[in-house]
Amino acid sequence: MSNLQLRVISAVVLAIVTLGLTWLGGLPFRMLCAAMTILIFYEWTRMSRPVAATGLGLLPEALLLVFVGALVAGLPASWLLLLVMVVVTVVVASMHQTSMHQTGQWDASGLAYAAISGLSLALLRDGDHSGLVAILFLFAVVWATDIAAYFVGRAVGGPKLAPSISPGKTQSGALGGAVGGVVAGLLLAAAAGAGNLAVLGVVALVLSLVSQAGDLFESWVKRRHNRKDSGTLIPGHGGVMDRVDGLVAAAFALYVIGWISATADHPAQGLFPA
């Protein structure tokens, strides 16, 4: 089986599972977010740690499990956000008690990255119709951005976007991805019956740009640690981080936008009122 076939099959399987759990919402979706949080941190530490464990022992992993338990339990946003700050602070404080300062810094940043990723997605989805539309809107923008950027970049070519970080990405691809993301987001919003299409068009553009920035950030992390892929879990794609780097960045951006327009516990209702 060719690498292209593996990529297509794994992408279809992932999309079916993800969309199914998104439709269900509630506990099933929170468990998906929890699994993603664990896998992101696992891949982050496998890239950033020189050995399997650090001078901090398994403290970061233990703290991550505490956060994941709170996420699955459905604690309010205020408690989850406070918990993220606490666990990251504990890792940073513990880091100064060891000689593993550089590795500890990566552990702390990875813990924050993984936790915020899972938290943003879980709170966006919530358990209502607004949350379902918000997540589908997010998926539409990010997935369309990836697809459009790939094909436009290959067809048009031109100057590189960030050659020192990701040599394959072009400025034309970034522009094409932004246009594709906005179009897909507006189509999804219109199909869902949203009335504030002008605002959502701007939001879609922001999410598309943030998604591409998130992709570049993960590429920088991999290059910093001399890695081609974040892992090998997904056949033909690499690791989980390789697949969700843009998604989690855009999810955090959409969560913040929703929080500003509504509440921290029900951010989707500010953009997609029931």
PDB file of C-alpha atoms in Angstrom, residues 28-236:
ATOM      1  CA  PRO A  28     -17.616  11.177  24.602  1.00  0.00           C
ATOM      2  CA  PHE A  29     -16.193  14.378  23.130  1.00  0.00           C
ATOM      3  CA  ARG A  30     -14.465  15.314  26.397  1.00  0.00           C
ATOM      4  CA  MET A  31     -12.824  11.879  26.377  1.00  0.00           C
ATOM      5  CA  LEU A  32     -11.623  12.526  22.831  1.00  0.00           C
ATOM      6  CA  CYS A  33     -10.156  15.857  23.998  1.00  0.00           C
ATOM      7  CA  ALA A  34      -8.545  14.126  26.965  1.00  0.00           C
ATOM      8  CA  ALA A  35      -6.931  11.484  24.743  1.00  0.00           C
ATOM      9  CA  MET A  36      -5.679  14.181  22.394  1.00  0.00           C
ATOM     10  CA  THR A  37      -4.222  16.129  25.335  1.00  0.00           C
ATOM     11  CA  ILE A  38      -2.313  13.083  26.554  1.00  0.00           C
ATOM     12  CA  LEU A  39      -0.997  12.223  23.092  1.00  0.00           C
ATOM     13  CA  ILE A  40       0.110  15.801  22.385  1.00  0.00           C
ATOM     14  CA  PHE A  41       2.096  15.926  25.615  1.00  0.00           C
ATOM     15  CA  TYR A  42       3.527  12.462  24.982  1.00  0.00           C
ATOM     16  CA  GLU A  43       4.780  13.456  21.534  1.00  0.00           C
ATOM     17  CA  TRP A  44       6.013  16.834  22.780  1.00  0.00           C
ATOM     18  CA  THR A  45       8.131  15.224  25.497  1.00  0.00           C
ATOM     19  CA  ARG A  46       9.424  12.492  23.167  1.00  0.00           C
ATOM     20  CA  MET A  47      10.750  15.260  20.937  1.00  0.00           C
ATOM     21  CA  SER A  48      12.067  17.601  23.617  1.00  0.00           C
ATOM     22  CA  ARG A  49      13.523  15.272  26.234  1.00  0.00           C
ATOM     23  CA  PRO A  50      17.028  13.884  25.723  1.00  0.00           C
ATOM     24  CA  VAL A  51      15.972  10.721  27.596  1.00  0.00           C
ATOM     25  CA  ALA A  52      12.683   9.119  28.558  1.00  0.00           C
ATOM     26  CA  ALA A  53      12.535  10.845  31.945  1.00  0.00           C
ATOM     27  CA  THR A  54      13.805  14.168  33.242  1.00  0.00           C
ATOM     28  CA  GLY A  55      15.146  15.461  36.512  1.00  0.00           C
ATOM     29  CA  LEU A  56      11.505  16.125  37.354  1.00  0.00           C
ATOM     30  CA  GLY A  57      10.722  12.418  37.220  1.00  0.00           C
ATOM     31  CA  LEU A  58       7.124  11.719  36.258  1.00  0.00           C
ATOM     32  CA  LEU A  59       5.761  14.868  37.905  1.00  0.00           C
ATOM     33  CA  PRO A  60       4.617  16.480  34.622  1.00  0.00           C
ATOM     34  CA  GLU A  61       2.799  13.300  33.592  1.00  0.00           C
ATOM     35  CA  ALA A  62       1.113  13.022  36.991  1.00  0.00           C
ATOM     36  CA  LEU A  63      -0.035  16.634  36.858  1.00  0.00           C
ATOM     37  CA  LEU A  64      -1.315  16.137  33.313  1.00  0.00           C
ATOM     38  CA  LEU A  65      -3.428  13.194  34.484  1.00  0.00           C
ATOM     39  CA  VAL A  66      -4.931  15.382  37.210  1.00  0.00           C
ATOM     40  CA  PHE A  67      -5.911  17.943  34.588  1.00  0.00           C
ATOM     41  CA  VAL A  68      -7.269  15.287  32.235  1.00  0.00           C
ATOM     42  CA  GLY A  69      -9.406  13.856  35.034  1.00  0.00           C
ATOM     43  CA  ALA A  70     -10.859  17.307  35.696  1.00  0.00           C
ATOM     44  CA  LEU A  71     -11.496  17.800  31.968  1.00  0.00           C
ATOM     45  CA  VAL A  72     -13.333  14.502  31.611  1.00  0.00           C
ATOM     46  CA  ALA A  73     -15.335  15.229  34.761  1.00  0.00           C
ATOM     47  CA  GLY A  74     -16.637  18.408  33.131  1.00  0.00           C
ATOM     48  CA  LEU A  75     -15.412  20.929  35.702  1.00  0.00           C
ATOM     49  CA  PRO A  76     -16.301  24.585  35.002  1.00  0.00           C
ATOM     50  CA  ALA A  77     -13.973  26.667  32.861  1.00  0.00           C
ATOM     51  CA  SER A  78     -12.759  28.735  35.804  1.00  0.00           C
ATOM     52  CA  TRP A  79     -11.542  25.621  37.604  1.00  0.00           C
ATOM     53  CA  LEU A  80      -9.926  24.166  34.500  1.00  0.00           C
ATOM     54  CA  LEU A  81      -8.110  27.398  33.685  1.00  0.00           C
ATOM     55  CA  LEU A  82      -6.941  27.709  37.285  1.00  0.00           C
ATOM     56  CA  LEU A  83      -5.760  24.099  37.188  1.00  0.00           C
ATOM     57  CA  VAL A  84      -3.725  24.741  34.038  1.00  0.00           C
ATOM     58  CA  MET A  85      -1.988  27.654  35.749  1.00  0.00           C
ATOM     59  CA  VAL A  86      -1.349  25.598  38.875  1.00  0.00           C
ATOM     60  CA  VAL A  87       0.128  22.541  37.145  1.00  0.00           C
ATOM     61  CA  VAL A  88       2.364  24.649  34.906  1.00  0.00           C
ATOM     62  CA  THR A  89       3.511  26.706  37.899  1.00  0.00           C
ATOM     63  CA  VAL A  90       4.330  23.552  39.847  1.00  0.00           C
ATOM     64  CA  VAL A  91       6.455  22.216  36.986  1.00  0.00           C
ATOM     65  CA  VAL A  92       8.267  25.550  36.630  1.00  0.00           C
ATOM     66  CA  ALA A  93       8.886  25.738  40.393  1.00  0.00           C
ATOM     67  CA  SER A  94      10.122  22.139  40.495  1.00  0.00           C
ATOM     68  CA  MET A  95      12.373  22.796  37.529  1.00  0.00           C
ATOM     69  CA  HIS A  96      14.380  25.298  39.569  1.00  0.00           C
ATOM     70  CA  GLN A  97      15.040  22.615  42.177  1.00  0.00           C
ATOM     71  CA  THR A  98      16.821  20.411  39.621  1.00  0.00           C
ATOM     72  CA  SER A  99      19.639  20.783  37.124  1.00  0.00           C
ATOM     73  CA  MET A 100      17.286  20.082  34.195  1.00  0.00           C
ATOM     74  CA  HIS A 101      16.335  23.708  33.525  1.00  0.00           C
ATOM     75  CA  GLN A 102      16.196  23.527  29.735  1.00  0.00           C
ATOM     76  CA  THR A 103      14.276  20.254  29.593  1.00  0.00           C
ATOM     77  CA  GLY A 104      12.001  21.447  32.392  1.00  0.00           C
ATOM     78  CA  GLN A 105      11.127  24.553  30.408  1.00  0.00           C
ATOM     79  CA  TRP A 106      10.043  22.386  27.490  1.00  0.00           C
ATOM     80  CA  ASP A 107       8.007  20.185  29.838  1.00  0.00           C
ATOM     81  CA  ALA A 108       6.215  23.232  31.262  1.00  0.00           C
ATOM     82  CA  SER A 109       5.482  24.713  27.848  1.00  0.00           C
ATOM     83  CA  GLY A 110       4.356  21.344  26.516  1.00  0.00           C
ATOM     84  CA  LEU A 111       2.047  20.866  29.474  1.00  0.00           C
ATOM     85  CA  ALA A 112       0.475  24.273  28.864  1.00  0.00           C
ATOM     86  CA  TYR A 113       0.173  23.616  25.116  1.00  0.00           C
ATOM     87  CA  ALA A 114      -1.470  20.215  25.569  1.00  0.00           C
ATOM     88  CA  ALA A 115      -3.831  21.311  28.348  1.00  0.00           C
ATOM     89  CA  ILE A 116      -5.013  24.478  26.589  1.00  0.00           C
ATOM     90  CA  SER A 117      -5.577  22.466  23.413  1.00  0.00           C
ATOM     91  CA  GLY A 118      -7.893  19.983  25.100  1.00  0.00           C
ATOM     92  CA  LEU A 119      -9.589  22.617  27.225  1.00  0.00           C
ATOM     93  CA  SER A 120     -10.404  24.879  24.263  1.00  0.00           C
ATOM     94  CA  LEU A 121     -11.984  22.124  22.201  1.00  0.00           C
ATOM     95  CA  ALA A 122     -13.957  20.645  25.105  1.00  0.00           C
ATOM     96  CA  LEU A 123     -15.402  23.972  26.237  1.00  0.00           C
ATOM     97  CA  LEU A 124     -16.225  25.027  22.688  1.00  0.00           C
ATOM     98  CA  ARG A 125     -18.233  21.870  22.070  1.00  0.00           C
ATOM     99  CA  ASP A 126     -20.018  21.910  25.420  1.00  0.00           C
ATOM    100  CA  GLY A 127     -23.195  19.857  25.087  1.00  0.00           C
ATOM    101  CA  ASP A 128     -25.594  22.030  23.140  1.00  0.00           C
ATOM    102  CA  HIS A 129     -26.397  22.834  19.512  1.00  0.00           C
ATOM    103  CA  SER A 130     -24.353  26.043  19.571  1.00  0.00           C
ATOM    104  CA  GLY A 131     -21.281  24.043  20.555  1.00  0.00           C
ATOM    105  CA  LEU A 132     -21.852  21.537  17.771  1.00  0.00           C
ATOM    106  CA  VAL A 133     -22.080  24.305  15.156  1.00  0.00           C
ATOM    107  CA  ALA A 134     -18.998  26.044  16.590  1.00  0.00           C
ATOM    108  CA  ILE A 135     -16.858  22.906  16.351  1.00  0.00           C
ATOM    109  CA  LEU A 136     -18.096  22.102  12.850  1.00  0.00           C
ATOM    110  CA  PHE A 137     -17.337  25.704  11.855  1.00  0.00           C
ATOM    111  CA  LEU A 138     -13.846  25.295  13.291  1.00  0.00           C
ATOM    112  CA  PHE A 139     -13.309  22.017  11.433  1.00  0.00           C
ATOM    113  CA  ALA A 140     -14.557  23.500   8.161  1.00  0.00           C
ATOM    114  CA  VAL A 141     -12.215  26.486   8.358  1.00  0.00           C
ATOM    115  CA  VAL A 142      -9.120  24.554   9.426  1.00  0.00           C
ATOM    116  CA  TRP A 143      -9.563  21.583   7.105  1.00  0.00           C
ATOM    117  CA  ALA A 144     -10.375  23.797   4.115  1.00  0.00           C
ATOM    118  CA  THR A 145      -7.346  25.957   4.925  1.00  0.00           C
ATOM    119  CA  ASP A 146      -5.070  22.910   4.901  1.00  0.00           C
ATOM    120  CA  ILE A 147      -6.487  21.529   1.664  1.00  0.00           C
ATOM    121  CA  ALA A 148      -6.584  24.835  -0.208  1.00  0.00           C
ATOM    122  CA  ALA A 149      -3.091  25.809   0.948  1.00  0.00           C
ATOM    123  CA  TYR A 150      -1.695  22.480  -0.261  1.00  0.00           C
ATOM    124  CA  PHE A 151      -3.247  22.553  -3.721  1.00  0.00           C
ATOM    125  CA  VAL A 152      -2.814  26.279  -4.366  1.00  0.00           C
ATOM    126  CA  GLY A 153       0.779  26.116  -3.186  1.00  0.00           C
ATOM    127  CA  ARG A 154       1.536  23.215  -5.520  1.00  0.00           C
ATOM    128  CA  ALA A 155      -0.262  24.792  -8.473  1.00  0.00           C
ATOM    129  CA  VAL A 156       1.005  28.372  -8.122  1.00  0.00           C
ATOM    130  CA  GLY A 157       4.263  28.055  -6.225  1.00  0.00           C
ATOM    131  CA  GLY A 158       6.173  31.300  -5.756  1.00  0.00           C
ATOM    132  CA  PRO A 159       8.028  32.764  -2.763  1.00  0.00           C
ATOM    133  CA  LYS A 160       8.340  30.640   0.343  1.00  0.00           C
ATOM    134  CA  LEU A 161       6.322  31.583   3.413  1.00  0.00           C
ATOM    135  CA  ALA A 162       8.894  30.694   6.080  1.00  0.00           C
ATOM    136  CA  PRO A 163      11.771  28.809   4.451  1.00  0.00           C
ATOM    137  CA  SER A 164      13.832  28.504   7.620  1.00  0.00           C
ATOM    138  CA  ILE A 165      10.948  26.817   9.442  1.00  0.00           C
ATOM    139  CA  SER A 166       8.910  24.976   6.818  1.00  0.00           C
ATOM    140  CA  PRO A 167      10.532  25.048   3.353  1.00  0.00           C
ATOM    141  CA  GLY A 168       7.518  23.517   1.602  1.00  0.00           C
ATOM    142  CA  LYS A 169       5.033  26.267   2.440  1.00  0.00           C
ATOM    143  CA  THR A 170       4.510  29.144   0.002  1.00  0.00           C
ATOM    144  CA  GLN A 171       2.944  32.570   0.277  1.00  0.00           C
ATOM    145  CA  SER A 172       0.482  31.658  -2.470  1.00  0.00           C
ATOM    146  CA  GLY A 173      -0.532  28.590  -0.514  1.00  0.00           C
ATOM    147  CA  ALA A 174      -1.091  30.667   2.613  1.00  0.00           C
ATOM    148  CA  LEU A 175      -3.277  33.101   0.696  1.00  0.00           C
ATOM    149  CA  GLY A 176      -5.191  30.296  -0.996  1.00  0.00           C
ATOM    150  CA  GLY A 177      -5.652  28.584   2.347  1.00  0.00           C
ATOM    151  CA  ALA A 178      -7.068  31.763   3.895  1.00  0.00           C
ATOM    152  CA  VAL A 179      -9.560  32.180   1.052  1.00  0.00           C
ATOM    153  CA  GLY A 180     -10.555  28.529   1.228  1.00  0.00           C
ATOM    154  CA  GLY A 181     -10.989  28.687   4.993  1.00  0.00           C
ATOM    155  CA  VAL A 182     -13.233  31.739   4.838  1.00  0.00           C
ATOM    156  CA  VAL A 183     -15.390  30.261   2.067  1.00  0.00           C
ATOM    157  CA  ALA A 184     -15.787  26.949   3.892  1.00  0.00           C
ATOM    158  CA  GLY A 185     -16.574  28.675   7.188  1.00  0.00           C
ATOM    159  CA  LEU A 186     -19.232  30.882   5.603  1.00  0.00           C
ATOM    160  CA  LEU A 187     -20.824  27.931   3.806  1.00  0.00           C
ATOM    161  CA  LEU A 188     -21.023  25.996   7.070  1.00  0.00           C
ATOM    162  CA  ALA A 189     -22.399  29.012   8.948  1.00  0.00           C
ATOM    163  CA  ALA A 190     -25.022  29.657   6.256  1.00  0.00           C
ATOM    164  CA  ALA A 191     -26.051  26.004   6.234  1.00  0.00           C
ATOM    165  CA  ALA A 192     -26.435  26.145  10.022  1.00  0.00           C
ATOM    166  CA  GLY A 193     -28.702  29.190   9.736  1.00  0.00           C
ATOM    167  CA  ALA A 194     -26.327  31.686  11.364  1.00  0.00           C
ATOM    168  CA  GLY A 195     -27.336  35.287  10.792  1.00  0.00           C
ATOM    169  CA  ASN A 196     -24.122  37.172  11.546  1.00  0.00           C
ATOM    170  CA  LEU A 197     -22.258  36.070   8.407  1.00  0.00           C
ATOM    171  CA  ALA A 198     -20.161  39.236   8.102  1.00  0.00           C
ATOM    172  CA  VAL A 199     -18.782  38.758  11.612  1.00  0.00           C
ATOM    173  CA  LEU A 200     -18.269  35.050  11.066  1.00  0.00           C
ATOM    174  CA  GLY A 201     -16.386  35.780   7.848  1.00  0.00           C
ATOM    175  CA  VAL A 202     -13.907  37.852   9.835  1.00  0.00           C
ATOM    176  CA  VAL A 203     -13.712  35.151  12.494  1.00  0.00           C
ATOM    177  CA  ALA A 204     -13.064  32.525   9.805  1.00  0.00           C
ATOM    178  CA  LEU A 205     -10.219  34.626   8.409  1.00  0.00           C
ATOM    179  CA  VAL A 206      -8.679  34.975  11.866  1.00  0.00           C
ATOM    180  CA  LEU A 207      -8.980  31.234  12.487  1.00  0.00           C
ATOM    181  CA  SER A 208      -7.427  30.416   9.120  1.00  0.00           C
ATOM    182  CA  LEU A 209      -4.435  32.660   9.803  1.00  0.00           C
ATOM    183  CA  VAL A 210      -4.029  31.345  13.349  1.00  0.00           C
ATOM    184  CA  SER A 211      -4.292  27.786  12.061  1.00  0.00           C
ATOM    185  CA  GLN A 212      -1.425  28.393   9.650  1.00  0.00           C
ATOM    186  CA  ALA A 213       0.580  30.036  12.417  1.00  0.00           C
ATOM    187  CA  GLY A 214      -0.047  26.991  14.608  1.00  0.00           C
ATOM    188  CA  ASP A 215       1.238  24.762  11.828  1.00  0.00           C
ATOM    189  CA  LEU A 216       4.394  26.850  11.554  1.00  0.00           C
ATOM    190  CA  PHE A 217       4.850  26.796  15.330  1.00  0.00           C
ATOM    191  CA  GLU A 218       4.792  23.006  15.418  1.00  0.00           C
ATOM    192  CA  SER A 219       7.220  22.913  12.478  1.00  0.00           C
ATOM    193  CA  TRP A 220       9.529  25.180  14.475  1.00  0.00           C
ATOM    194  CA  VAL A 221       9.334  22.878  17.500  1.00  0.00           C
ATOM    195  CA  LYS A 222      10.179  19.854  15.350  1.00  0.00           C
ATOM    196  CA  ARG A 223      13.048  21.660  13.649  1.00  0.00           C
ATOM    197  CA  ARG A 224      14.323  22.842  17.043  1.00  0.00           C
ATOM    198  CA  HIS A 225      14.615  19.181  18.064  1.00  0.00           C
ATOM    199  CA  ASN A 226      15.720  17.813  14.689  1.00  0.00           C
ATOM    200  CA  ARG A 227      12.534  15.847  14.061  1.00  0.00           C
ATOM    201  CA  LYS A 228      10.699  15.339  10.801  1.00  0.00           C
ATOM    202  CA  ASP A 229       7.450  14.189  12.425  1.00  0.00           C
ATOM    203  CA  SER A 230       6.105  14.513  15.957  1.00  0.00           C
ATOM    204  CA  GLY A 231       5.437  10.763  16.082  1.00  0.00           C
ATOM    205  CA  THR A 232       4.413   7.681  14.137  1.00  0.00           C
ATOM    206  CA  LEU A 233       0.937   6.965  15.502  1.00  0.00           C
ATOM    207  CA  ILE A 234      -1.046   7.903  12.364  1.00  0.00           C
ATOM    208  CA  PRO A 235      -0.078   5.904   9.249  1.00  0.00           C
ATOM    209  CA  GLY A 236       1.032   8.175   6.432  1.00  0.00           C
TER     210      GLY A 236
END
